[in-house]
Each structure stands twice: as C-alpha cells, then as structure tokens.
PDB file of C-alpha atoms in Angstrom:
ATOM      1  CA  UNK A  30      24.250  39.722 -46.024  1.00 52.00           C
ATOM      2  CA  UNK A  31      26.153  37.084 -47.974  1.00 54.00           C
ATOM      3  CA  UNK A  32      24.622  33.746 -48.991  1.00 50.00           C
ATOM      4  CA  UNK A  33      26.954  31.942 -46.551  1.00 50.00           C
ATOM      5  CA  UNK A  34      25.883  34.198 -43.689  1.00 49.00           C
ATOM      6  CA  UNK A  35      22.218  33.576 -44.515  1.00 44.00           C
ATOM      7  CA  UNK A  36      22.806  29.796 -44.422  1.00 40.00           C
ATOM      8  CA  UNK A  37      24.559  30.025 -41.053  1.00 42.00           C
ATOM      9  CA  UNK A  38      21.760  32.162 -39.597  1.00 49.00           C
ATOM     10  CA  UNK A  39      19.120  29.725 -40.852  1.00 46.00           C
ATOM     11  CA  UNK A  40      21.030  26.756 -39.402  1.00 50.00           C
ATOM     12  CA  UNK A  41      21.356  28.510 -36.036  1.00 49.00           C
ATOM     13  CA  UNK A  42      17.621  29.285 -35.993  1.00 48.00           C
ATOM     14  CA  UNK A  43      16.740  25.674 -36.798  1.00 47.00           C
ATOM     15  CA  UNK A  44      19.118  24.424 -34.116  1.00 52.00           C
ATOM     16  CA  UNK A  45      17.586  26.770 -31.526  1.00 46.00           C
ATOM     17  CA  UNK A  46      14.070  25.690 -32.487  1.00 44.00           C
ATOM     18  CA  UNK A  47      15.046  22.041 -32.181  1.00 44.00           C
ATOM     19  CA  UNK A  48      16.499  22.644 -28.719  1.00 48.00           C
ATOM     20  CA  UNK A  49      13.388  24.474 -27.600  1.00 52.00           C
ATOM     21  CA  UNK A  50      11.083  21.730 -28.861  1.00 54.00           C
ATOM     22  CA  UNK A  51      12.865  18.893 -27.021  1.00 59.00           C
ATOM     23  CA  UNK A  52      10.803  17.771 -24.007  1.00 56.00           C
ATOM     24  CA  UNK A  53      12.414  18.300 -20.605  1.00 57.00           C
ATOM     25  CA  UNK A  54      13.963  15.208 -19.035  1.00 52.00           C
ATOM     26  CA  UNK A  55      11.501  13.100 -17.083  1.00 51.00           C
ATOM     27  CA  UNK A  56      11.807  13.575 -13.327  1.00 62.00           C
ATOM     28  CA  UNK A  57      13.215  10.644 -11.391  1.00 65.00           C
ATOM     29  CA  UNK A  58      10.450   8.563  -9.732  1.00 67.00           C
ATOM     30  CA  UNK A  59      10.235   9.499  -6.070  1.00 67.00           C
ATOM     31  CA  UNK A  60      10.935   5.941  -4.918  1.00 66.00           C
ATOM     32  CA  UNK A  61      14.421   6.307  -6.464  1.00 76.00           C
ATOM     33  CA  UNK A  62      15.132   9.770  -5.038  1.00 86.00           C
ATOM     34  CA  UNK A  63      18.308   9.853  -2.923  1.00 84.00           C
ATOM     35  CA  UNK A  64      17.380  10.982   0.597  1.00 85.00           C
ATOM     36  CA  UNK A  65      21.009  11.478   1.673  1.00 86.00           C
ATOM     37  CA  UNK A  66      20.637  15.243   1.631  1.00 91.00           C
ATOM     38  CA  UNK A  67      19.733  17.855   4.259  1.00 90.00           C
ATOM     39  CA  UNK A  68      16.893  19.110   2.055  1.00 91.00           C
ATOM     40  CA  UNK A  69      15.498  15.703   1.007  1.00 90.00           C
ATOM     41  CA  UNK A  70      11.840  15.002   1.748  1.00 91.00           C
ATOM     42  CA  UNK A  71      10.472  11.474   1.745  1.00 94.00           C
ATOM     43  CA  UNK A  72       7.406  10.897  -0.426  1.00 93.00           C
ATOM     44  CA  UNK A  73       5.161   9.450   2.277  1.00 95.00           C
ATOM     45  CA  UNK A  74       2.320   8.722  -0.130  1.00 95.00           C
ATOM     46  CA  UNK A  75       4.610   6.751  -2.436  1.00 94.00           C
ATOM     47  CA  UNK A  76       5.702   4.552   0.477  1.00 95.00           C
ATOM     48  CA  UNK A  77       2.048   4.123   1.479  1.00 96.00           C
ATOM     49  CA  UNK A  78       1.190   3.171  -2.104  1.00 96.00           C
ATOM     50  CA  UNK A  79       4.006   0.598  -2.291  1.00 95.00           C
ATOM     51  CA  UNK A  80       3.082  -1.011   1.027  1.00 97.00           C
ATOM     52  CA  UNK A  81      -0.626  -1.091   0.164  1.00 97.00           C
ATOM     53  CA  UNK A  82       0.073  -2.690  -3.216  1.00 97.00           C
ATOM     54  CA  UNK A  83       2.181  -5.276  -1.415  1.00 96.00           C
ATOM     55  CA  UNK A  84      -0.565  -5.923   1.140  1.00 97.00           C
ATOM     56  CA  UNK A  85      -3.141  -6.254  -1.649  1.00 97.00           C
ATOM     57  CA  UNK A  86      -1.131  -9.100  -3.187  1.00 96.00           C
ATOM     58  CA  UNK A  87      -1.870 -11.082  -0.014  1.00 94.00           C
ATOM     59  CA  UNK A  88      -5.481  -9.921   0.222  1.00 97.00           C
ATOM     60  CA  UNK A  89      -4.750  -7.606   3.173  1.00 97.00           C
ATOM     61  CA  UNK A  90      -6.692  -4.374   3.619  1.00 97.00           C
ATOM     62  CA  UNK A  91      -4.825  -1.129   2.872  1.00 97.00           C
ATOM     63  CA  UNK A  92      -3.354   1.200   5.441  1.00 97.00           C
ATOM     64  CA  UNK A  93      -4.111   4.896   5.760  1.00 97.00           C
ATOM     65  CA  UNK A  94      -1.449   7.545   6.246  1.00 97.00           C
ATOM     66  CA  UNK A  95      -1.650   9.185   9.674  1.00 97.00           C
ATOM     67  CA  UNK A  96       0.143  12.569   9.823  1.00 96.00           C
ATOM     68  CA  UNK A  97       0.566  12.263  13.599  1.00 96.00           C
ATOM     69  CA  UNK A  98       2.316   8.909  13.229  1.00 97.00           C
ATOM     70  CA  UNK A  99       4.510  10.394  10.507  1.00 97.00           C
ATOM     71  CA  UNK A 100       5.511  13.226  12.853  1.00 97.00           C
ATOM     72  CA  UNK A 101       6.347  10.746  15.620  1.00 96.00           C
ATOM     73  CA  UNK A 102       8.308   8.621  13.137  1.00 96.00           C
ATOM     74  CA  UNK A 103      10.207  11.659  11.825  1.00 96.00           C
ATOM     75  CA  UNK A 104      11.085  12.749  15.363  1.00 94.00           C
ATOM     76  CA  UNK A 105      12.444   9.294  16.153  1.00 94.00           C
ATOM     77  CA  UNK A 106      14.397   9.157  12.885  1.00 95.00           C
ATOM     78  CA  UNK A 107      16.000  12.475  13.873  1.00 94.00           C
ATOM     79  CA  UNK A 108      16.845  11.061  17.289  1.00 94.00           C
ATOM     80  CA  UNK A 109      18.527   8.020  15.721  1.00 93.00           C
ATOM     81  CA  UNK A 110      20.419  10.262  13.295  1.00 95.00           C
ATOM     82  CA  UNK A 111      21.598  12.581  16.085  1.00 93.00           C
ATOM     83  CA  UNK A 112      22.856   9.606  18.125  1.00 92.00           C
ATOM     84  CA  UNK A 113      24.201   7.855  15.001  1.00 92.00           C
ATOM     85  CA  UNK A 114      22.461   4.700  16.197  1.00 88.00           C
ATOM     86  CA  UNK A 115      19.451   2.695  15.135  1.00 89.00           C
ATOM     87  CA  UNK A 116      17.074   0.407  16.973  1.00 89.00           C
ATOM     88  CA  UNK A 117      13.795   0.451  18.804  1.00 88.00           C
ATOM     89  CA  UNK A 118      15.236   2.040  21.964  1.00 86.00           C
ATOM     90  CA  UNK A 119      18.351   4.015  21.065  1.00 86.00           C
ATOM     91  CA  UNK A 120      18.492   6.122  24.226  1.00 85.00           C
ATOM     92  CA  UNK A 121      17.320   3.532  26.748  1.00 82.00           C
ATOM     93  CA  UNK A 122      13.870   5.051  27.296  1.00 77.00           C
ATOM     94  CA  UNK A 123      12.265   5.367  23.871  1.00 83.00           C
ATOM     95  CA  UNK A 124      10.422   2.099  23.279  1.00 91.00           C
ATOM     96  CA  UNK A 125       7.573   2.562  20.813  1.00 93.00           C
ATOM     97  CA  UNK A 126       4.780   2.258  23.366  1.00 92.00           C
ATOM     98  CA  UNK A 127       6.370   4.893  25.577  1.00 92.00           C
ATOM     99  CA  UNK A 128       6.961   7.173  22.611  1.00 93.00           C
ATOM    100  CA  UNK A 129       3.362   6.965  21.423  1.00 95.00           C
ATOM    101  CA  UNK A 130       2.030   7.586  24.925  1.00 94.00           C
ATOM    102  CA  UNK A 131       4.336  10.580  25.376  1.00 93.00           C
ATOM    103  CA  UNK A 132       2.675  12.145  22.328  1.00 94.00           C
ATOM    104  CA  UNK A 133      -0.785  11.349  23.702  1.00 95.00           C
ATOM    105  CA  UNK A 134      -1.367   8.930  20.839  1.00 96.00           C
ATOM    106  CA  UNK A 135      -4.008   6.320  21.718  1.00 94.00           C
ATOM    107  CA  UNK A 136      -3.607   2.870  20.187  1.00 94.00           C
ATOM    108  CA  UNK A 137      -4.690  -0.718  20.703  1.00 94.00           C
ATOM    109  CA  UNK A 138      -1.728  -2.214  18.889  1.00 94.00           C
ATOM    110  CA  UNK A 139       1.398  -0.764  17.301  1.00 95.00           C
ATOM    111  CA  UNK A 140       4.652  -1.842  15.732  1.00 95.00           C
ATOM    112  CA  UNK A 141       7.592  -0.358  13.908  1.00 95.00           C
ATOM    113  CA  UNK A 142      10.302  -1.025  11.376  1.00 95.00           C
ATOM    114  CA  UNK A 143      13.481   0.996  11.689  1.00 94.00           C
ATOM    115  CA  UNK A 144      16.538   1.024   9.453  1.00 95.00           C
ATOM    116  CA  UNK A 145      19.744   2.880   8.690  1.00 95.00           C
ATOM    117  CA  UNK A 146      21.727   3.019   5.477  1.00 95.00           C
ATOM    118  CA  UNK A 147      19.052   2.888   2.800  1.00 95.00           C
ATOM    119  CA  UNK A 148      19.102   5.969   0.588  1.00 95.00           C
ATOM    120  CA  UNK A 149      15.827   5.492  -1.307  1.00 94.00           C
ATOM    121  CA  UNK A 150      12.260   4.343  -0.677  1.00 94.00           C
ATOM    122  CA  UNK A 151      12.866   1.444  -3.064  1.00 93.00           C
ATOM    123  CA  UNK A 152      15.891   0.260  -1.067  1.00 95.00           C
ATOM    124  CA  UNK A 153      14.125   0.504   2.298  1.00 95.00           C
ATOM    125  CA  UNK A 154      11.008  -1.261   1.056  1.00 95.00           C
ATOM    126  CA  UNK A 155      13.077  -4.045  -0.523  1.00 94.00           C
ATOM    127  CA  UNK A 156      15.192  -4.483   2.616  1.00 94.00           C
ATOM    128  CA  UNK A 157      12.165  -4.713   4.897  1.00 94.00           C
ATOM    129  CA  UNK A 158      10.453  -7.102   2.497  1.00 94.00           C
ATOM    130  CA  UNK A 159      13.463  -9.453   2.592  1.00 94.00           C
ATOM    131  CA  UNK A 160      13.530  -9.523   6.408  1.00 93.00           C
ATOM    132  CA  UNK A 161      10.812 -11.863   7.769  1.00 94.00           C
ATOM    133  CA  UNK A 162      10.048  -9.819  10.931  1.00 93.00           C
ATOM    134  CA  UNK A 163       9.775  -6.547   8.996  1.00 94.00           C
ATOM    135  CA  UNK A 164       7.877  -8.203   6.179  1.00 95.00           C
ATOM    136  CA  UNK A 165       5.304  -9.392   8.731  1.00 95.00           C
ATOM    137  CA  UNK A 166       5.063  -5.833  10.025  1.00 95.00           C
ATOM    138  CA  UNK A 167       4.215  -4.437   6.596  1.00 96.00           C
ATOM    139  CA  UNK A 168       1.619  -7.189   6.075  1.00 96.00           C
ATOM    140  CA  UNK A 169       0.131  -7.232   9.571  1.00 96.00           C
ATOM    141  CA  UNK A 170      -3.645  -7.379   8.958  1.00 96.00           C
ATOM    142  CA  UNK A 171      -4.399  -5.877  12.382  1.00 95.00           C
ATOM    143  CA  UNK A 172      -2.763  -2.569  11.485  1.00 96.00           C
ATOM    144  CA  UNK A 173      -4.827   0.141   9.822  1.00 97.00           C
ATOM    145  CA  UNK A 174      -2.595   3.232  10.025  1.00 97.00           C
ATOM    146  CA  UNK A 175       1.011   4.062   9.241  1.00 97.00           C
ATOM    147  CA  UNK A 176       3.472   6.924   9.463  1.00 97.00           C
ATOM    148  CA  UNK A 177       6.980   7.209   8.017  1.00 97.00           C
ATOM    149  CA  UNK A 178       9.913   9.516   8.636  1.00 96.00           C
ATOM    150  CA  UNK A 179      13.578   9.785   7.691  1.00 96.00           C
ATOM    151  CA  UNK A 180      16.519  11.856   8.868  1.00 96.00           C
ATOM    152  CA  UNK A 181      19.960  12.590   7.461  1.00 96.00           C
ATOM    153  CA  UNK A 182      23.299  12.638   9.268  1.00 96.00           C
ATOM    154  CA  UNK A 183      26.165  13.551   6.895  1.00 96.00           C
ATOM    155  CA  UNK A 184      28.755  12.388   9.427  1.00 96.00           C
ATOM    156  CA  UNK A 185      27.297   8.908   9.798  1.00 95.00           C
ATOM    157  CA  UNK A 186      28.340   5.958   7.669  1.00 95.00           C
ATOM    158  CA  UNK A 187      24.604   5.203   7.345  1.00 95.00           C
ATOM    159  CA  UNK A 188      23.631   8.749   6.247  1.00 96.00           C
ATOM    160  CA  UNK A 189      19.847   8.083   6.259  1.00 96.00           C
ATOM    161  CA  UNK A 190      17.804   6.788   9.201  1.00 96.00           C
ATOM    162  CA  UNK A 191      14.278   5.410   8.856  1.00 96.00           C
ATOM    163  CA  UNK A 192      11.290   4.949  11.142  1.00 96.00           C
ATOM    164  CA  UNK A 193       8.073   3.314   9.927  1.00 97.00           C
ATOM    165  CA  UNK A 194       5.277   3.038  12.504  1.00 97.00           C
ATOM    166  CA  UNK A 195       2.091   0.990  12.202  1.00 97.00           C
ATOM    167  CA  UNK A 196      -0.882   1.313  14.534  1.00 97.00           C
ATOM    168  CA  UNK A 197      -4.417   0.211  15.162  1.00 95.00           C
ATOM    169  CA  UNK A 198      -6.555   2.690  17.087  1.00 93.00           C
ATOM    170  CA  UNK A 199      -8.337   1.575  20.230  1.00 90.00           C
ATOM    171  CA  UNK A 200     -11.809   0.123  19.812  1.00 77.00           C
ATOM    172  CA  UNK A 201     -13.760   1.379  22.784  1.00 64.00           C
ATOM    173  CA  UNK A 202     -17.306   2.566  23.393  1.00 58.00           C
ATOM    174  CA  UNK A 203     -17.718   6.341  23.251  1.00 58.00           C
ATOM    175  CA  UNK A 204     -16.642   7.943  26.511  1.00 59.00           C
ATOM    176  CA  UNK A 205     -14.860   4.834  27.800  1.00 53.00           C
ATOM    177  CA  UNK A 206     -11.290   5.275  29.130  1.00 53.00           C
ATOM    178  CA  UNK A 207      -8.550   4.159  26.743  1.00 43.00           C
ATOM    179  CA  UNK A 208      -5.898   1.771  28.020  1.00 39.00           C
ATOM    180  CA  UNK A 209      -2.953   1.955  25.621  1.00 37.00           C
ATOM    181  CA  UNK A 210      -0.904  -1.155  25.057  1.00 35.00           C
ATOM    182  CA  UNK A 211       1.808  -1.997  22.563  1.00 35.00           C
ATOM    183  CA  UNK A 212       2.787  -5.212  20.848  1.00 34.00           C
ATOM    184  CA  UNK A 213       6.033  -4.593  18.930  1.00 36.00           C
ATOM    185  CA  UNK A 214       6.271  -6.152  15.517  1.00 35.00           C
ATOM    186  CA  UNK A 215       9.868  -7.079  16.255  1.00 34.00           C
ATOM    187  CA  UNK A 216      10.339  -8.164  19.879  1.00 31.00           C
ATOM    188  CA  UNK A 217      13.741  -7.407  21.316  1.00 31.00           C
ATOM    189  CA  UNK A 218      16.480  -6.099  19.083  1.00 32.00           C
ATOM    190  CA  UNK A 219      17.110  -8.077  15.931  1.00 33.00           C
ATOM    191  CA  UNK A 220      19.645  -6.772  13.454  1.00 34.00           C
ATOM    192  CA  UNK A 221      19.652  -7.853   9.825  1.00 34.00           C
ATOM    193  CA  UNK A 222      22.135  -6.504   7.276  1.00 33.00           C
ATOM    194  CA  UNK A 223      21.340  -5.984   3.595  1.00 33.00           C
ATOM    195  CA  UNK A 224      24.030  -4.558   1.321  1.00 34.00           C
ATOM    196  CA  UNK A 225      25.506  -2.171   3.860  1.00 37.00           C
ATOM    197  CA  UNK A 226      22.169  -1.103   5.362  1.00 45.00           C
ATOM    198  CA  UNK A 227      20.935  -2.273   8.718  1.00 48.00           C
ATOM    199  CA  UNK A 228      17.329  -2.807   9.749  1.00 48.00           C
ATOM    200  CA  UNK A 229      15.982  -3.426  13.220  1.00 50.00           C
TER     201      UNK A 229
END
C-alpha cells in the first residue's frame, strides 16, 4: 500500500472514531414536545410537576396524579377533538359533574381547564397561567388530585385539544353515603384567546 493510501486510511479511521465518540443529541424536554401527532403521548408527570412547582410558589400543597381522572380527561379531550369544538359542555350533556358521575367517580369538589390549539405542555401551562380563571384553577388550595389528557385532530385548525381536571375526594365517615357535587372552576363558558389557542 502506498504512503498516500496509508494516510487516507488513517484519516478515515480517525474520522470514524471521532463520529462514534460524539455524544448523541440531547432529547427535547417533554414540556416542549409537539403533541400535534397521532402517536404523541402527553407527559402527565411533567405537567403535574410544573403545576406543583407553581402551587409551591404560593405556598399551596401539591396535587397528586389520579389515573382515573386522567382517563376521564383523555376521553373528554377525544370527544372535543372528534367534534372539533372545545368547552365544558361540547355536546350539550357533558358538564364535568355529570361526566364524573357517569364514571362512578366520587368527589366533593371538582373543576376543569380545557383548551384547544396549544401544541406543547409549556404552551398550555403558560396560557392557563395567563388566564385568571384558569390560573385560579391550577392554584385552588381545595383541590388535591388532578388528571390530564390530550387528543389530536389533524383536520382541525386547533390540532390539539386539552382537558385538565382537578378534584377533591369526598370527606365522609366510613360507610356513609356519598353525595357528589361539583363546583366548576370556570362558571359558564368563558373564552380567552392566546396566540391562536383558545382556552375555556
């Protein structure tokens, strides 16, 4: 092998070694992941962490993630996406209290934030934080549990639909009947627009 060929082979080997030693690119933080995809999965624990950090700044106790509430929230997000509409009662008979009762979910108090158009956890959290009614919902000291769900509709101008449910379980003596009641965080239907996204 000629001297030139040896130099080229050595350079190629060094180049390959350099490529192999470069660290892989850092994954994008989950709060910046684009959820406008049929396979996207929201990082529920990241949203819980962000809300609890926000509550802690005001001295409010943290929430716990409730898988049942997350399932109810995801189902409602899918309903909003299918109807290409957003709100607390998109089909005329789906107010939060009725929804929770239809799942057999007992609660003393509950509320929800819904939205359409945010593509990331960071965007949704920021939008809700800037809206006084939704901000109060995230910082409601009476709430102890939360669930979150999103759904994607590629044919909608909003693309991603959000449902965030807060709840406080009933406080009753063991064996006593539970009377469910609901106090929505946002009474009625209030629409606030932030940069192309809509929250209710």
